[in-house]
mmCIF file of C-alpha atoms in Angstrom:
data_model
loop_
_atom_site.group_PDB
_atom_site.id
_atom_site.type_symbol
_atom_site.label_atom_id
_atom_site.label_comp_id
_atom_site.label_asym_id
_atom_site.label_seq_id
_atom_site.Cartn_x
_atom_site.Cartn_y
_atom_site.Cartn_z
ATOM 1 C CA MET A 1 37.651 117.393 71.074
ATOM 2 C CA ALA A 2 37.386 118.631 74.960
ATOM 3 C CA ASP A 3 39.353 122.138 75.414
ATOM 4 C CA SER A 4 42.690 121.880 77.606
ATOM 5 C CA LEU A 5 45.027 123.911 79.260
ATOM 6 C CA THR A 6 49.094 123.408 79.271
ATOM 7 C CA LEU A 7 51.088 125.129 81.484
ATOM 8 C CA GLU A 8 54.888 124.806 80.010
ATOM 9 C CA LEU A 9 58.615 125.515 81.068
ATOM 10 C CA ALA A 10 61.088 124.169 78.345
ATOM 11 C CA ASP A 11 64.511 124.248 78.168
ATOM 12 C CA PHE A 12 64.981 124.941 81.636
ATOM 13 C CA VAL A 13 68.350 124.134 83.317
ATOM 14 C CA HIS A 14 69.492 123.426 86.863
ATOM 15 C CA ASP A 15 71.822 121.804 88.696
ATOM 16 C CA VAL A 16 71.112 118.162 90.653
ATOM 17 C CA HIS A 17 72.528 115.736 92.090
ATOM 18 C CA THR A 18 72.399 112.737 89.864
ATOM 19 C CA GLY A 19 73.678 109.580 89.092
ATOM 20 C CA ILE A 20 75.114 106.302 90.111
ATOM 21 C CA TYR A 21 78.883 105.935 88.354
ATOM 22 C CA SER A 22 81.529 107.517 90.391
ATOM 23 C CA GLU A 23 82.467 110.383 88.220
ATOM 24 C CA GLU A 24 77.974 111.569 88.886
ATOM 25 C CA THR A 25 77.905 111.352 92.677
ATOM 26 C CA GLY A 26 79.814 113.866 94.761
ATOM 27 C CA GLN A 27 78.645 117.099 92.772
ATOM 28 C CA PRO A 28 75.405 118.391 90.753
ATOM 29 C CA GLN A 29 75.340 118.009 87.283
ATOM 30 C CA PRO A 30 73.320 120.388 85.071
ATOM 31 C CA LEU A 31 69.741 118.850 83.720
ATOM 32 C CA LYS A 32 67.651 119.990 81.222
ATOM 33 C CA PHE A 33 64.098 120.009 82.324
ATOM 34 C CA THR A 34 61.170 120.710 79.851
ATOM 35 C CA VAL A 35 57.589 120.163 82.161
ATOM 36 C CA GLN A 36 54.458 120.316 80.461
ATOM 37 C CA VAL A 37 51.224 120.354 83.206
ATOM 38 C CA ARG A 38 47.428 120.209 81.757
ATOM 39 C CA PHE A 39 45.656 122.047 84.296
ATOM 40 C CA LYS A 40 41.851 122.146 84.338
ATOM 41 C CA VAL A 41 40.468 124.561 81.941
ATOM 42 C CA GLN A 42 37.975 127.174 82.923
ATOM 43 C CA HIS A 43 34.810 127.931 80.513
ATOM 44 C CA HIS A 44 36.072 131.071 79.212
ATOM 45 C CA TYR A 45 38.531 133.688 80.012
ATOM 46 C CA ASP A 46 38.142 137.251 79.925
ATOM 47 C CA PRO A 47 40.202 140.328 80.559
ATOM 48 C CA ASP A 48 39.229 140.405 83.775
ATOM 49 C CA THR A 49 39.455 136.841 85.388
ATOM 50 C CA PRO A 50 41.831 136.936 88.378
ATOM 51 C CA LEU A 51 45.069 134.803 88.645
ATOM 52 C CA ASP A 52 44.089 132.003 90.751
ATOM 53 C CA ALA A 53 41.774 130.966 87.562
ATOM 54 C CA SER A 54 44.867 129.079 86.403
ATOM 55 C CA LYS A 55 48.730 128.126 88.078
ATOM 56 C CA ASN A 56 51.718 130.461 88.731
ATOM 57 C CA TYR A 57 54.230 129.057 85.828
ATOM 58 C CA MET A 58 56.825 130.059 88.501
ATOM 59 C CA ASP A 59 55.515 126.641 90.768
ATOM 60 C CA LEU A 60 56.812 124.759 87.745
ATOM 61 C CA LYS A 61 60.019 125.953 88.233
ATOM 62 C CA PHE A 62 59.889 125.845 91.637
ATOM 63 C CA ALA A 63 59.501 121.995 90.825
ATOM 64 C CA CYS A 64 62.587 121.443 89.055
ATOM 65 C CA SER A 65 65.108 122.930 91.423
ATOM 66 C CA GLU A 66 64.451 124.094 94.817
ATOM 67 C CA ALA A 67 61.899 121.315 95.484
ATOM 68 C CA LEU A 68 64.268 119.197 94.623
ATOM 69 C CA GLY A 69 66.683 119.976 98.168
ATOM 70 C CA ASP A 70 69.917 118.526 98.453
ATOM 71 C CA THR A 71 69.156 115.047 97.453
ATOM 72 C CA HIS A 72 70.904 112.647 95.764
ATOM 73 C CA TYR A 73 69.080 110.346 93.309
ATOM 74 C CA LYS A 74 70.197 107.552 91.590
ATOM 75 C CA LEU A 75 68.025 107.952 88.404
ATOM 76 C CA ILE A 76 66.963 110.460 86.529
ATOM 77 C CA GLU A 77 62.952 109.024 86.435
ATOM 78 C CA ALA A 78 63.445 109.691 90.259
ATOM 79 C CA VAL A 79 63.979 113.256 89.682
ATOM 80 C CA ALA A 80 60.898 113.627 87.171
ATOM 81 C CA ASP A 81 59.052 111.502 89.431
ATOM 82 C CA HIS A 82 59.494 114.166 92.623
ATOM 83 C CA VAL A 83 58.881 117.154 89.813
ATOM 84 C CA VAL A 84 55.120 115.276 89.171
ATOM 85 C CA GLU A 85 54.512 114.825 93.168
ATOM 86 C CA THR A 86 55.298 118.629 93.704
ATOM 87 C CA LEU A 87 52.898 119.819 90.925
ATOM 88 C CA PHE A 88 50.411 116.685 92.372
ATOM 89 C CA VAL A 89 50.368 118.257 95.687
ATOM 90 C CA GLN A 90 50.412 121.857 94.952
ATOM 91 C CA ASP A 91 47.368 122.407 92.944
ATOM 92 C CA THR A 92 44.624 119.820 92.773
ATOM 93 C CA ARG A 93 43.780 121.052 89.188
ATOM 94 C CA VAL A 94 46.906 119.409 87.755
ATOM 95 C CA GLU A 95 45.394 116.438 85.541
ATOM 96 C CA GLN A 96 48.665 115.445 83.892
ATOM 97 C CA VAL A 97 52.279 116.268 83.901
ATOM 98 C CA SER A 98 54.992 115.405 81.625
ATOM 99 C CA VAL A 99 58.767 116.099 82.153
ATOM 100 C CA LYS A 100 61.658 115.423 80.150
ATOM 101 C CA ILE A 101 64.720 115.775 81.290
ATOM 102 C CA VAL A 102 67.989 115.350 79.185
ATOM 103 C CA LYS A 103 71.400 114.811 81.034
ATOM 104 C CA LEU A 104 73.597 117.902 79.784
ATOM 105 C CA ALA A 105 76.807 116.406 80.868
ATOM 106 C CA LEU A 106 76.460 113.039 78.826
ATOM 107 C CA SER A 107 76.115 114.976 75.314
ATOM 108 C CA GLU A 108 78.853 114.715 73.008
ATOM 109 C CA ALA A 109 77.551 116.706 69.665
ATOM 110 C CA ASP A 110 74.315 117.957 71.363
ATOM 111 C CA GLU A 111 72.399 115.289 71.229
ATOM 112 C CA GLN A 112 69.988 115.119 73.686
ATOM 113 C CA ILE A 113 69.900 111.918 76.431
ATOM 114 C CA GLY A 114 67.210 111.294 78.934
ATOM 115 C CA ILE A 115 63.605 110.620 79.494
ATOM 116 C CA THR A 116 60.231 111.595 79.458
ATOM 117 C CA LEU A 117 57.973 110.432 81.989
ATOM 118 C CA VAL A 118 54.220 110.838 82.214
ATOM 119 C CA ARG A 119 52.103 110.741 84.372
ATOM 120 C CA GLU A 120 47.850 111.844 84.899
ATOM 121 C CA ARG A 121 46.188 112.239 88.074
ATOM 122 C CA ARG A 122 45.371 108.885 90.225
#
């Protein structure tokens, strides 16, 4: 099995303009993001390994918040796609991105309704 490094942001909630139904449009709704980024791994990490040997974890949070802007996304698939593309553009060492989005406003009994998009760098 090959070595791998996965960076993760879990259960991050951010309001995003999304949806196609009248009750969804015009105001942002809370989405819960879990993002996993497979990153090119170094051969070894010692105590003095510089920060640029990895990725800033806050980049994952940025991709799920400020990078989305005020755009209205009809589908949460488009939100996930934007997160993926943002992370690929930020760093060529990103090999794969998985974005899980849960629409919190749809939950009636703590169930999680949403999607997961996984893309590998092409």
